[in-house]
PDB file of N, CA and C in Angstrom:
ATOM      1  N   MET D   1    -143.866  -3.237  14.429  1.00 50.00           N
ATOM      2  CA  MET D   1    -142.771  -3.828  13.936  1.00 50.00           C
ATOM      3  C   MET D   1    -142.810  -2.978  12.671  1.00 50.00           C
ATOM      4  N   PRO D   2    -141.365  -1.979  12.627  1.00 56.00           N
ATOM      5  CA  PRO D   2    -141.501  -0.983  11.425  1.00 56.00           C
ATOM      6  C   PRO D   2    -141.122  -1.563   9.799  1.00 56.00           C
ATOM      7  N   ASP D   3    -141.464  -1.001   8.843  1.00 58.00           N
ATOM      8  CA  ASP D   3    -141.771  -1.148   7.464  1.00 58.00           C
ATOM      9  C   ASP D   3    -140.310  -1.286   7.343  1.00 58.00           C
ATOM     10  N   THR D   4    -139.189  -2.314   6.729  1.00 75.00           N
ATOM     11  CA  THR D   4    -138.235  -1.930   6.164  1.00 75.00           C
ATOM     12  C   THR D   4    -138.245  -1.981   4.934  1.00 75.00           C
ATOM     13  N   HIS D   5    -136.967  -1.584   3.663  1.00 81.00           N
ATOM     14  CA  HIS D   5    -137.216  -1.611   2.607  1.00 81.00           C
ATOM     15  C   HIS D   5    -135.698  -2.044   2.500  1.00 81.00           C
ATOM     16  N   PRO D   6    -135.771  -3.018   1.054  1.00 88.00           N
ATOM     17  CA  PRO D   6    -134.622  -3.238   0.765  1.00 88.00           C
ATOM     18  C   PRO D   6    -133.227  -1.949   0.215  1.00 88.00           C
ATOM     19  N   HIS D   7    -132.203  -2.309   0.277  1.00 92.00           N
ATOM     20  CA  HIS D   7    -131.295  -1.220   0.377  1.00 92.00           C
ATOM     21  C   HIS D   7    -131.275  -0.849  -1.118  1.00 92.00           C
ATOM     22  N   ILE D   8    -131.569  -1.571  -2.358  1.00 95.00           N
ATOM     23  CA  ILE D   8    -131.163  -1.272  -3.597  1.00 95.00           C
ATOM     24  C   ILE D   8    -132.563  -2.275  -4.116  1.00 95.00           C
ATOM     25  N   THR D   9    -133.331  -1.596  -5.372  1.00 95.00           N
ATOM     26  CA  THR D   9    -134.417  -1.839  -5.709  1.00 95.00           C
ATOM     27  C   THR D   9    -134.099  -2.182  -7.209  1.00 95.00           C
ATOM     28  N   VAL D  10    -133.801  -3.287  -8.103  1.00 96.00           N
ATOM     29  CA  VAL D  10    -133.684  -3.430  -9.655  1.00 96.00           C
ATOM     30  C   VAL D  10    -134.739  -3.635 -10.678  1.00 96.00           C
ATOM     31  N   GLY D  11    -134.885  -2.959 -11.569  1.00 96.00           N
ATOM     32  CA  GLY D  11    -136.015  -3.496 -11.984  1.00 96.00           C
ATOM     33  C   GLY D  11    -135.914  -2.908 -13.523  1.00 96.00           C
ATOM     34  N   HIS D  12    -136.994  -3.124 -14.504  1.00 94.00           N
ATOM     35  CA  HIS D  12    -137.082  -2.753 -15.863  1.00 94.00           C
ATOM     36  C   HIS D  12    -137.933  -1.630 -15.913  1.00 94.00           C
ATOM     37  N   HIS D  13    -137.282  -0.140 -16.816  1.00 93.00           N
ATOM     38  CA  HIS D  13    -137.937   0.732 -17.571  1.00 93.00           C
ATOM     39  C   HIS D  13    -138.077   0.691 -18.456  1.00 93.00           C
ATOM     40  N   THR D  14    -139.464   0.902 -18.831  1.00 92.00           N
ATOM     41  CA  THR D  14    -139.605   0.782 -20.553  1.00 92.00           C
ATOM     42  C   THR D  14    -138.874   2.263 -21.439  1.00 92.00           C
ATOM     43  N   ARG D  15    -138.678   3.116 -20.403  1.00 91.00           N
ATOM     44  CA  ARG D  15    -137.419   3.779 -21.557  1.00 91.00           C
ATOM     45  C   ARG D  15    -135.996   3.833 -20.869  1.00 91.00           C
ATOM     46  N   TYR D  16    -135.603   3.472 -20.078  1.00 93.00           N
ATOM     47  CA  TYR D  16    -134.441   3.144 -19.743  1.00 93.00           C
ATOM     48  C   TYR D  16    -133.617   2.089 -19.436  1.00 93.00           C
ATOM     49  N   GLY D  17    -134.286   0.917 -19.424  1.00 94.00           N
ATOM     50  CA  GLY D  17    -133.850  -0.326 -19.355  1.00 94.00           C
ATOM     51  C   GLY D  17    -134.062  -0.852 -17.996  1.00 94.00           C
ATOM     52  N   VAL D  18    -132.767  -1.406 -17.975  1.00 96.00           N
ATOM     53  CA  VAL D  18    -132.545  -2.061 -16.515  1.00 96.00           C
ATOM     54  C   VAL D  18    -132.127  -0.503 -15.591  1.00 96.00           C
ATOM     55  N   VAL D  19    -132.808  -0.544 -14.386  1.00 97.00           N
ATOM     56  CA  VAL D  19    -132.721   0.618 -13.333  1.00 97.00           C
ATOM     57  C   VAL D  19    -132.720   0.389 -12.239  1.00 97.00           C
ATOM     58  N   ALA D  20    -131.839   1.133 -11.380  1.00 97.00           N
ATOM     59  CA  ALA D  20    -131.901   0.562  -9.827  1.00 97.00           C
ATOM     60  C   ALA D  20    -132.176   1.736  -9.385  1.00 97.00           C
ATOM     61  N   ALA D  21    -132.711   1.707  -8.071  1.00 95.00           N
ATOM     62  CA  ALA D  21    -132.943   3.066  -6.917  1.00 95.00           C
ATOM     63  C   ALA D  21    -132.653   2.203  -5.944  1.00 95.00           C
ATOM     64  N   THR D  22    -131.893   3.332  -4.911  1.00 92.00           N
ATOM     65  CA  THR D  22    -131.416   3.029  -3.302  1.00 92.00           C
ATOM     66  C   THR D  22    -133.237   3.731  -2.347  1.00 92.00           C
ATOM     67  N   SER D  23    -133.023   2.903  -1.533  1.00 86.00           N
ATOM     68  CA  SER D  23    -134.114   3.017  -0.699  1.00 86.00           C
ATOM     69  C   SER D  23    -133.940   3.822   0.214  1.00 86.00           C
ATOM     70  N   HIS D  24    -132.357   4.119   0.529  1.00 78.00           N
ATOM     71  CA  HIS D  24    -131.788   4.819   1.507  1.00 78.00           C
ATOM     72  C   HIS D  24    -131.149   5.847   1.165  1.00 78.00           C
ATOM     73  N   ASP D  25    -130.763   6.665   1.778  1.00 78.00           N
ATOM     74  CA  ASP D  25    -129.394   7.786   1.774  1.00 78.00           C
ATOM     75  C   ASP D  25    -127.922   7.324   1.826  1.00 78.00           C
ATOM     76  N   ASN D  26    -127.862   6.168   1.025  1.00 81.00           N
ATOM     77  CA  ASN D  26    -126.512   5.769   1.373  1.00 81.00           C
ATOM     78  C   ASN D  26    -125.392   5.563   0.163  1.00 81.00           C
ATOM     79  N   HIS D  27    -124.392   6.574   0.325  1.00 86.00           N
ATOM     80  CA  HIS D  27    -123.356   6.776  -0.441  1.00 86.00           C
ATOM     81  C   HIS D  27    -122.587   5.408  -1.154  1.00 86.00           C
ATOM     82  N   VAL D  28    -122.431   4.481   0.206  1.00 90.00           N
ATOM     83  CA  VAL D  28    -121.736   3.523  -0.089  1.00 90.00           C
ATOM     84  C   VAL D  28    -122.492   2.509  -1.145  1.00 90.00           C
ATOM     85  N   ALA D  29    -123.438   2.488  -0.794  1.00 90.00           N
ATOM     86  CA  ALA D  29    -124.507   1.651  -1.834  1.00 90.00           C
ATOM     87  C   ALA D  29    -124.835   2.367  -2.968  1.00 90.00           C
ATOM     88  N   GLU D  30    -124.649   3.723  -3.156  1.00 91.00           N
ATOM     89  CA  GLU D  30    -124.583   4.347  -4.487  1.00 91.00           C
ATOM     90  C   GLU D  30    -123.242   3.946  -5.339  1.00 91.00           C
ATOM     91  N   HIS D  31    -122.356   4.163  -4.232  1.00 92.00           N
ATOM     92  CA  HIS D  31    -120.859   3.613  -5.027  1.00 92.00           C
ATOM     93  C   HIS D  31    -120.775   2.204  -5.575  1.00 92.00           C
ATOM     94  N   MET D  32    -121.987   1.375  -5.002  1.00 94.00           N
ATOM     95  CA  MET D  32    -121.863  -0.210  -5.332  1.00 94.00           C
ATOM     96  C   MET D  32    -122.205  -0.505  -6.619  1.00 94.00           C
ATOM     97  N   LEU D  33    -123.152   0.572  -7.071  1.00 96.00           N
ATOM     98  CA  LEU D  33    -124.246   0.572  -8.077  1.00 96.00           C
ATOM     99  C   LEU D  33    -123.233   0.868  -9.374  1.00 96.00           C
ATOM    100  N   GLY D  34    -122.325   1.922  -9.073  1.00 95.00           N
ATOM    101  CA  GLY D  34    -121.585   2.192  -9.992  1.00 95.00           C
ATOM    102  C   GLY D  34    -120.319   0.825 -10.176  1.00 95.00           C
ATOM    103  N   ARG D  35    -120.098   0.446  -9.355  1.00 95.00           N
ATOM    104  CA  ARG D  35    -119.211  -1.084  -9.350  1.00 95.00           C
ATOM    105  C   ARG D  35    -119.569  -1.712  -9.987  1.00 95.00           C
ATOM    106  N   VAL D  36    -120.757  -2.033 -10.044  1.00 96.00           N
ATOM    107  CA  VAL D  36    -121.632  -3.105 -10.809  1.00 96.00           C
ATOM    108  C   VAL D  36    -122.345  -2.875 -12.489  1.00 96.00           C
ATOM    109  N   GLY D  37    -121.992  -1.315 -12.689  1.00 95.00           N
ATOM    110  CA  GLY D  37    -122.729  -1.203 -14.275  1.00 95.00           C
ATOM    111  C   GLY D  37    -123.355  -0.188 -14.390  1.00 95.00           C
ATOM    112  N   PHE D  38    -123.720   0.519 -13.282  1.00 97.00           N
ATOM    113  CA  PHE D  38    -125.083   1.581 -13.155  1.00 97.00           C
ATOM    114  C   PHE D  38    -124.434   2.961 -13.352  1.00 97.00           C
ATOM    115  N   GLU D  39    -125.045   3.746 -13.951  1.00 96.00           N
ATOM    116  CA  GLU D  39    -124.592   4.920 -14.146  1.00 96.00           C
ATOM    117  C   GLU D  39    -125.814   5.963 -13.407  1.00 96.00           C
ATOM    118  N   ARG D  40    -125.573   7.156 -13.159  1.00 95.00           N
ATOM    119  CA  ARG D  40    -126.645   7.873 -12.189  1.00 95.00           C
ATOM    120  C   ARG D  40    -127.359   8.522 -13.711  1.00 95.00           C
ATOM    121  N   LEU D  41    -128.674   8.726 -13.500  1.00 95.00           N
ATOM    122  CA  LEU D  41    -129.206   9.465 -14.346  1.00 95.00           C
ATOM    123  C   LEU D  41    -129.041  10.873 -14.333  1.00 95.00           C
ATOM    124  N   PRO D  42    -129.127  11.734 -15.265  1.00 94.00           N
ATOM    125  CA  PRO D  42    -128.783  13.275 -14.874  1.00 94.00           C
ATOM    126  C   PRO D  42    -130.006  13.931 -14.307  1.00 94.00           C
ATOM    127  N   GLY D  43    -130.202  14.367 -13.198  1.00 92.00           N
ATOM    128  CA  GLY D  43    -131.039  14.961 -12.639  1.00 92.00           C
ATOM    129  C   GLY D  43    -132.157  13.951 -11.833  1.00 92.00           C
ATOM    130  N   SER D  44    -131.702  13.081 -11.778  1.00 91.00           N
ATOM    131  CA  SER D  44    -132.552  11.939 -11.243  1.00 91.00           C
ATOM    132  C   SER D  44    -131.860  11.385  -9.906  1.00 91.00           C
ATOM    133  N   THR D  45    -132.630  10.313  -9.032  1.00 89.00           N
ATOM    134  CA  THR D  45    -132.277   9.587  -8.118  1.00 89.00           C
ATOM    135  C   THR D  45    -132.208   8.031  -8.768  1.00 89.00           C
ATOM    136  N   LEU D  46    -132.412   7.946  -9.867  1.00 95.00           N
ATOM    137  CA  LEU D  46    -132.563   6.583 -10.752  1.00 95.00           C
ATOM    138  C   LEU D  46    -131.148   6.437 -11.191  1.00 95.00           C
ATOM    139  N   TYR D  47    -130.700   4.968 -11.281  1.00 97.00           N
ATOM    140  CA  TYR D  47    -129.664   4.597 -12.119  1.00 97.00           C
ATOM    141  C   TYR D  47    -129.933   3.813 -12.949  1.00 97.00           C
ATOM    142  N   THR D  48    -128.947   3.721 -14.239  1.00 96.00           N
ATOM    143  CA  THR D  48    -129.478   2.770 -15.418  1.00 96.00           C
ATOM    144  C   THR D  48    -128.240   2.012 -15.845  1.00 96.00           C
ATOM    145  N   LEU D  49    -128.067   0.988 -16.297  1.00 94.00           N
ATOM    146  CA  LEU D  49    -127.120   0.123 -16.595  1.00 94.00           C
ATOM    147  C   LEU D  49    -126.568   0.685 -17.648  1.00 94.00           C
ATOM    148  N   ALA D  50    -125.095   0.940 -17.296  1.00 91.00           N
ATOM    149  CA  ALA D  50    -124.454   1.521 -18.892  1.00 91.00           C
ATOM    150  C   ALA D  50    -124.508   0.651 -19.772  1.00 91.00           C
ATOM    151  N   ASP D  51    -124.477   0.950 -21.036  1.00 89.00           N
ATOM    152  CA  ASP D  51    -124.749   0.327 -22.037  1.00 89.00           C
ATOM    153  C   ASP D  51    -125.747  -0.562 -22.167  1.00 89.00           C
ATOM    154  N   PRO D  52    -126.866  -0.080 -22.270  1.00 82.00           N
ATOM    155  CA  PRO D  52    -128.091  -1.076 -21.896  1.00 82.00           C
ATOM    156  C   PRO D  52    -128.406  -2.112 -23.348  1.00 82.00           C
ATOM    157  N   HIS D  53    -127.736  -1.926 -24.398  1.00 86.00           N
ATOM    158  CA  HIS D  53    -128.008  -2.872 -25.327  1.00 86.00           C
ATOM    159  C   HIS D  53    -127.146  -4.267 -25.319  1.00 86.00           C
ATOM    160  N   GLN D  54    -126.254  -4.081 -24.626  1.00 91.00           N
ATOM    161  CA  GLN D  54    -125.281  -5.132 -24.435  1.00 91.00           C
ATOM    162  C   GLN D  54    -125.535  -6.309 -23.513  1.00 91.00           C
ATOM    163  N   ASP D  55    -126.536  -7.054 -23.868  1.00 93.00           N
ATOM    164  CA  ASP D  55    -126.985  -8.460 -23.171  1.00 93.00           C
ATOM    165  C   ASP D  55    -127.332  -7.535 -21.837  1.00 93.00           C
ATOM    166  N   PRO D  56    -128.521  -6.812 -21.646  1.00 94.00           N
ATOM    167  CA  PRO D  56    -129.436  -6.374 -20.349  1.00 94.00           C
ATOM    168  C   PRO D  56    -129.663  -7.510 -19.249  1.00 94.00           C
ATOM    169  N   LEU D  57    -130.054  -8.767 -19.665  1.00 95.00           N
ATOM    170  CA  LEU D  57    -130.797  -9.783 -18.905  1.00 95.00           C
ATOM    171  C   LEU D  57    -129.572 -10.055 -18.231  1.00 95.00           C
ATOM    172  N   ARG D  58    -128.515 -10.393 -18.824  1.00 96.00           N
ATOM    173  CA  ARG D  58    -127.307 -11.261 -18.479  1.00 96.00           C
ATOM    174  C   ARG D  58    -126.861 -10.195 -17.224  1.00 96.00           C
ATOM    175  N   ARG D  59    -126.538  -9.133 -17.669  1.00 96.00           N
ATOM    176  CA  ARG D  59    -125.682  -8.048 -16.789  1.00 96.00           C
ATOM    177  C   ARG D  59    -126.896  -7.691 -15.805  1.00 96.00           C
ATOM    178  N   GLY D  60    -127.986  -7.581 -15.613  1.00 96.00           N
ATOM    179  CA  GLY D  60    -128.974  -7.381 -14.555  1.00 96.00           C
ATOM    180  C   GLY D  60    -128.964  -8.050 -13.613  1.00 96.00           C
ATOM    181  N   GLU D  61    -129.032  -9.609 -14.157  1.00 96.00           N
ATOM    182  CA  GLU D  61    -128.661 -10.781 -12.867  1.00 96.00           C
ATOM    183  C   GLU D  61    -127.401 -10.523 -12.186  1.00 96.00           C
ATOM    184  N   GLN D  62    -126.560 -10.653 -13.014  1.00 96.00           N
ATOM    185  CA  GLN D  62    -125.266 -10.232 -12.512  1.00 96.00           C
ATOM    186  C   GLN D  62    -125.121  -9.223 -11.512  1.00 96.00           C
ATOM    187  N   ALA D  63    -125.449  -8.047 -11.813  1.00 96.00           N
ATOM    188  CA  ALA D  63    -125.678  -6.994 -10.956  1.00 96.00           C
ATOM    189  C   ALA D  63    -126.234  -7.389  -9.370  1.00 96.00           C
ATOM    190  N   VAL D  64    -127.567  -8.215  -9.532  1.00 97.00           N
ATOM    191  CA  VAL D  64    -128.042  -8.532  -8.326  1.00 97.00           C
ATOM    192  C   VAL D  64    -127.832  -9.185  -7.805  1.00 97.00           C
ATOM    193  N   GLN D  65    -126.992 -10.250  -8.139  1.00 96.00           N
ATOM    194  CA  GLN D  65    -126.171 -11.178  -7.358  1.00 96.00           C
ATOM    195  C   GLN D  65    -124.837 -10.478  -7.018  1.00 96.00           C
ATOM    196  N   SER D  66    -124.129  -9.695  -7.523  1.00 96.00           N
ATOM    197  CA  SER D  66    -123.024  -9.139  -7.003  1.00 96.00           C
ATOM    198  C   SER D  66    -123.481  -8.154  -5.960  1.00 96.00           C
ATOM    199  N   LEU D  67    -124.284  -7.390  -6.032  1.00 96.00           N
ATOM    200  CA  LEU D  67    -125.005  -6.761  -5.068  1.00 96.00           C
ATOM    201  C   LEU D  67    -125.308  -7.315  -3.704  1.00 96.00           C
ATOM    202  N   ARG D  68    -125.930  -8.403  -3.756  1.00 95.00           N
ATOM    203  CA  ARG D  68    -126.115  -9.491  -2.670  1.00 95.00           C
ATOM    204  C   ARG D  68    -125.095 -10.021  -2.042  1.00 95.00           C
ATOM    205  N   ALA D  69    -123.985 -10.547  -2.964  1.00 95.00           N
ATOM    206  CA  ALA D  69    -122.638 -10.806  -1.984  1.00 95.00           C
ATOM    207  C   ALA D  69    -122.274  -9.710  -1.324  1.00 95.00           C
ATOM    208  N   ALA D  70    -122.264  -8.634  -1.923  1.00 94.00           N
ATOM    209  CA  ALA D  70    -121.684  -7.509  -1.102  1.00 94.00           C
ATOM    210  C   ALA D  70    -122.640  -7.174   0.190  1.00 94.00           C
ATOM    211  N   GLN D  71    -123.586  -7.768   0.540  1.00 93.00           N
ATOM    212  CA  GLN D  71    -124.686  -7.900   2.107  1.00 93.00           C
ATOM    213  C   GLN D  71    -125.504  -7.009   1.816  1.00 93.00           C
ATOM    214  N   TYR D  72    -126.033  -6.520   0.655  1.00 93.00           N
ATOM    215  CA  TYR D  72    -126.963  -5.739   0.324  1.00 93.00           C
ATOM    216  C   TYR D  72    -128.243  -6.542   0.078  1.00 93.00           C
ATOM    217  N   SER D  73    -129.522  -5.825   0.679  1.00 93.00           N
ATOM    218  CA  SER D  73    -130.802  -6.474   0.302  1.00 93.00           C
ATOM    219  C   SER D  73    -131.199  -5.638  -0.704  1.00 93.00           C
ATOM    220  N   VAL D  74    -131.573  -6.890  -1.444  1.00 94.00           N
ATOM    221  CA  VAL D  74    -131.765  -6.205  -3.096  1.00 94.00           C
ATOM    222  C   VAL D  74    -133.234  -6.957  -3.072  1.00 94.00           C
ATOM    223  N   THR D  75    -134.032  -6.013  -3.901  1.00 94.00           N
ATOM    224  CA  THR D  75    -135.237  -6.443  -4.540  1.00 94.00           C
ATOM    225  C   THR D  75    -135.205  -6.575  -6.061  1.00 94.00           C
ATOM    226  N   SER D  76    -135.752  -7.329  -7.220  1.00 95.00           N
ATOM    227  CA  SER D  76    -135.793  -7.320  -8.213  1.00 95.00           C
ATOM    228  C   SER D  76    -136.791  -7.724  -9.055  1.00 95.00           C
ATOM    229  N   ASP D  77    -137.005  -7.298 -10.312  1.00 94.00           N
ATOM    230  CA  ASP D  77    -137.860  -7.826 -11.014  1.00 94.00           C
ATOM    231  C   ASP D  77    -137.399  -9.379 -10.934  1.00 94.00           C
ATOM    232  N   ALA D  78    -138.455 -10.280 -11.407  1.00 93.00           N
ATOM    233  CA  ALA D  78    -138.374 -11.858 -11.407  1.00 93.00           C
ATOM    234  C   ALA D  78    -137.161 -11.859 -12.655  1.00 93.00           C
ATOM    235  N   ALA D  79    -137.244 -10.931 -13.405  1.00 93.00           N
ATOM    236  CA  ALA D  79    -136.279 -11.508 -15.038  1.00 93.00           C
ATOM    237  C   ALA D  79    -134.741 -11.461 -14.535  1.00 93.00           C
ATOM    238  N   TYR D  80    -134.563 -10.737 -13.404  1.00 94.00           N
ATOM    239  CA  TYR D  80    -133.117 -10.243 -12.932  1.00 94.00           C
ATOM    240  C   TYR D  80    -132.831 -10.818 -11.776  1.00 94.00           C
ATOM    241  N   ASP D  81    -133.728 -11.873 -10.911  1.00 92.00           N
ATOM    242  CA  ASP D  81    -133.712 -12.608  -9.723  1.00 92.00           C
ATOM    243  C   ASP D  81    -133.284 -13.968 -10.201  1.00 92.00           C
ATOM    244  N   LEU D  82    -131.981 -14.515  -9.860  1.00 86.00           N
ATOM    245  CA  LEU D  82    -131.711 -15.659 -10.010  1.00 86.00           C
ATOM    246  C   LEU D  82    -132.272 -16.925  -9.012  1.00 86.00           C
ATOM    247  N   GLN D  83    -132.642 -16.112  -7.882  1.00 79.00           N
ATOM    248  CA  GLN D  83    -133.147 -16.751  -6.246  1.00 79.00           C
ATOM    249  C   GLN D  83    -134.399 -16.648  -6.240  1.00 79.00           C
ATOM    250  N   PRO D  84    -135.456 -16.586  -7.256  1.00 64.00           N
ATOM    251  CA  PRO D  84    -136.674 -15.855  -6.442  1.00 64.00           C
ATOM    252  C   PRO D  84    -137.673 -16.725  -5.463  1.00 64.00           C
ATOM    253  N   ALA D  85    -137.436 -18.178  -4.957  1.00 50.00           N
ATOM    254  CA  ALA D  85    -137.951 -18.692  -3.745  1.00 50.00           C
ATOM    255  C   ALA D  85    -137.187 -18.055  -2.631  1.00 50.00           C
ATOM    256  N   SER D  86    -136.435 -17.503  -2.633  1.00 50.00           N
ATOM    257  CA  SER D  86    -135.710 -17.125  -1.144  1.00 50.00           C
ATOM    258  C   SER D  86    -135.777 -15.387  -1.142  1.00 50.00           C
ATOM    259  N   HIS D  87    -136.534 -14.879  -2.125  1.00 46.00           N
ATOM    260  CA  HIS D  87    -136.912 -13.574  -2.375  1.00 46.00           C
ATOM    261  C   HIS D  87    -138.349 -13.622  -2.350  1.00 46.00           C
ATOM    262  N   PRO D  88    -139.274 -13.589  -1.790  1.00 43.00           N
ATOM    263  CA  PRO D  88    -140.623 -13.883  -2.221  1.00 43.00           C
ATOM    264  C   PRO D  88    -141.127 -12.325  -2.392  1.00 43.00           C
ATOM    265  N   SER D  89    -140.711 -11.204  -2.096  1.00 45.00           N
ATOM    266  CA  SER D  89    -140.896 -10.012  -2.263  1.00 45.00           C
ATOM    267  C   SER D  89    -140.764  -9.602  -3.810  1.00 45.00           C
ATOM    268  N   SER D  90    -139.821 -10.261  -4.431  1.00 42.00           N
ATOM    269  CA  SER D  90    -139.544  -9.705  -5.805  1.00 42.00           C
ATOM    270  C   SER D  90    -140.794  -9.419  -6.597  1.00 42.00           C
ATOM    271  N   ALA D  91    -140.578  -8.540  -7.385  1.00 43.00           N
ATOM    272  CA  ALA D  91    -141.593  -7.975  -8.168  1.00 43.00           C
ATOM    273  C   ALA D  91    -141.476  -8.666  -9.543  1.00 43.00           C
ATOM    274  N   SER D  92    -142.565  -8.896 -10.162  1.00 39.00           N
ATOM    275  CA  SER D  92    -142.642  -9.882 -11.502  1.00 39.00           C
ATOM    276  C   SER D  92    -142.936  -8.883 -12.234  1.00 39.00           C
ATOM    277  N   HIS D  93    -143.118  -7.304 -12.224  1.00 42.00           N
ATOM    278  CA  HIS D  93    -143.196  -6.375 -13.509  1.00 42.00           C
ATOM    279  C   HIS D  93    -142.239  -5.376 -13.313  1.00 42.00           C
ATOM    280  N   GLY D  94    -142.278  -4.208 -14.216  1.00 47.00           N
ATOM    281  CA  GLY D  94    -141.531  -3.230 -13.789  1.00 47.00           C
ATOM    282  C   GLY D  94    -141.600  -2.657 -12.719  1.00 47.00           C
ATOM    283  N   ILE D  95    -140.496  -1.887 -12.036  1.00 47.00           N
ATOM    284  CA  ILE D  95    -140.548  -1.134 -10.573  1.00 47.00           C
ATOM    285  C   ILE D  95    -140.874   0.012 -10.893  1.00 47.00           C
ATOM    286  N   LEU D  96    -140.993   0.654 -12.027  1.00 52.00           N
ATOM    287  CA  LEU D  96    -141.152   1.933 -12.092  1.00 52.00           C
ATOM    288  C   LEU D  96    -142.063   2.304 -13.624  1.00 52.00           C
ATOM    289  N   ASP D  97    -142.494   1.452 -13.748  1.00 47.00           N
ATOM    290  CA  ASP D  97    -143.856   1.543 -15.107  1.00 47.00           C
ATOM    291  C   ASP D  97    -144.818   1.022 -14.986  1.00 47.00           C
ATOM    292  N   GLY D  98    -145.200   0.416 -13.672  1.00 41.00           N
ATOM    293  CA  GLY D  98    -146.495  -0.318 -13.611  1.00 41.00           C
ATOM    294  C   GLY D  98    -147.187   0.468 -12.164  1.00 41.00           C
ATOM    295  N   PRO D  99    -148.500  -0.091 -12.344  1.00 38.00           N
ATOM    296  CA  PRO D  99    -149.465   0.755 -11.275  1.00 38.00           C
ATOM    297  C   PRO D  99    -148.951   0.217  -9.448  1.00 38.00           C
ATOM    298  N   GLU D 100    -148.329  -0.765  -9.714  1.00 37.00           N
ATOM    299  CA  GLU D 100    -148.039  -1.288  -8.174  1.00 37.00           C
ATOM    300  C   GLU D 100    -146.463  -1.316  -7.996  1.00 37.00           C
ATOM    301  N   ARG D 101    -146.378  -0.175  -7.546  1.00 41.00           N
ATOM    302  CA  ARG D 101    -144.676   0.249  -7.247  1.00 41.00           C
ATOM    303  C   ARG D 101    -144.304   0.062  -5.975  1.00 41.00           C
ATOM    304  N   PRO D 102    -143.297  -0.201  -5.368  1.00 41.00           N
ATOM    305  CA  PRO D 102    -142.603   0.057  -4.018  1.00 41.00           C
ATOM    306  C   PRO D 102    -143.083   1.209  -3.734  1.00 41.00           C
ATOM    307  N   PRO D 103    -143.237   1.490  -2.264  1.00 37.00           N
ATOM    308  CA  PRO D 103    -143.890   2.731  -1.703  1.00 37.00           C
ATOM    309  C   PRO D 103    -142.600   3.892  -1.677  1.00 37.00           C
ATOM    310  N   PHE D 104    -141.568   3.292  -1.956  1.00 38.00           N
ATOM    311  CA  PHE D 104    -140.634   4.647  -2.093  1.00 38.00           C
ATOM    312  C   PHE D 104    -140.372   4.995  -3.048  1.00 38.00           C
ATOM    313  N   ALA D 105    -140.853   4.075  -4.434  1.00 41.00           N
ATOM    314  CA  ALA D 105    -140.730   4.213  -5.673  1.00 41.00           C
ATOM    315  C   ALA D 105    -141.086   5.712  -5.918  1.00 41.00           C
ATOM    316  N   ALA D 106    -141.970   6.167  -5.614  1.00 37.00           N
ATOM    317  CA  ALA D 106    -142.238   7.443  -6.087  1.00 37.00           C
ATOM    318  C   ALA D 106    -141.370   8.830  -5.843  1.00 37.00           C
ATOM    319  N   LEU D 107    -140.542   8.144  -4.875  1.00 38.00           N
ATOM    320  CA  LEU D 107    -139.259   9.155  -4.881  1.00 38.00           C
ATOM    321  C   LEU D 107    -138.335   9.215  -5.633  1.00 38.00           C
ATOM    322  N   HIS D 108    -138.356   8.242  -6.696  1.00 44.00           N
ATOM    323  CA  HIS D 108    -137.413   8.062  -7.338  1.00 44.00           C
ATOM    324  C   HIS D 108    -137.381   8.431  -8.819  1.00 44.00           C
ATOM    325  N   ARG D 109    -138.802   8.961  -9.162  1.00 43.00           N
ATOM    326  CA  ARG D 109    -139.095   9.260 -10.604  1.00 43.00           C
ATOM    327  C   ARG D 109    -138.229   9.695 -11.145  1.00 43.00           C
ATOM    328  N   VAL D 110    -137.665   9.800 -12.497  1.00 44.00           N
ATOM    329  CA  VAL D 110    -137.155  10.786 -13.313  1.00 44.00           C
ATOM    330  C   VAL D 110    -137.779  12.016 -13.283  1.00 44.00           C
ATOM    331  N   ARG D 111    -136.912  13.300 -13.738  1.00 42.00           N
ATOM    332  CA  ARG D 111    -136.966  14.443 -13.657  1.00 42.00           C
ATOM    333  C   ARG D 111    -136.594  14.549 -15.480  1.00 42.00           C
ATOM    334  N   ARG D 112    -137.574  15.111 -16.237  1.00 40.00           N
ATOM    335  CA  ARG D 112    -137.208  15.713 -17.210  1.00 40.00           C
ATOM    336  C   ARG D 112    -136.849  16.846 -17.792  1.00 40.00           C
TER     337      ARG D 112
END
């Protein structure tokens, strides 16, 4: 059975706050990230929540819910996942700043 990745991963980054990454080269998923409040970081494949100081926890939760409602498979840090029991693969730590990253996360590092 092939290893499948979620369309989008949402998590916490120590420098950028709430971030998202797509695991597929999918322009529609990238467009949807913009619709739920994310902006692409310059020179990166990461997206960060616009206005990061304006209630990031609630906005991160809403983004995950909205993306799932749009039929995207989403993995997120537990802090942003309102349905952790139905998504057992949800990470319990920052997706991009911990040692246990999803296999594709290394492709989404921020270039300085």
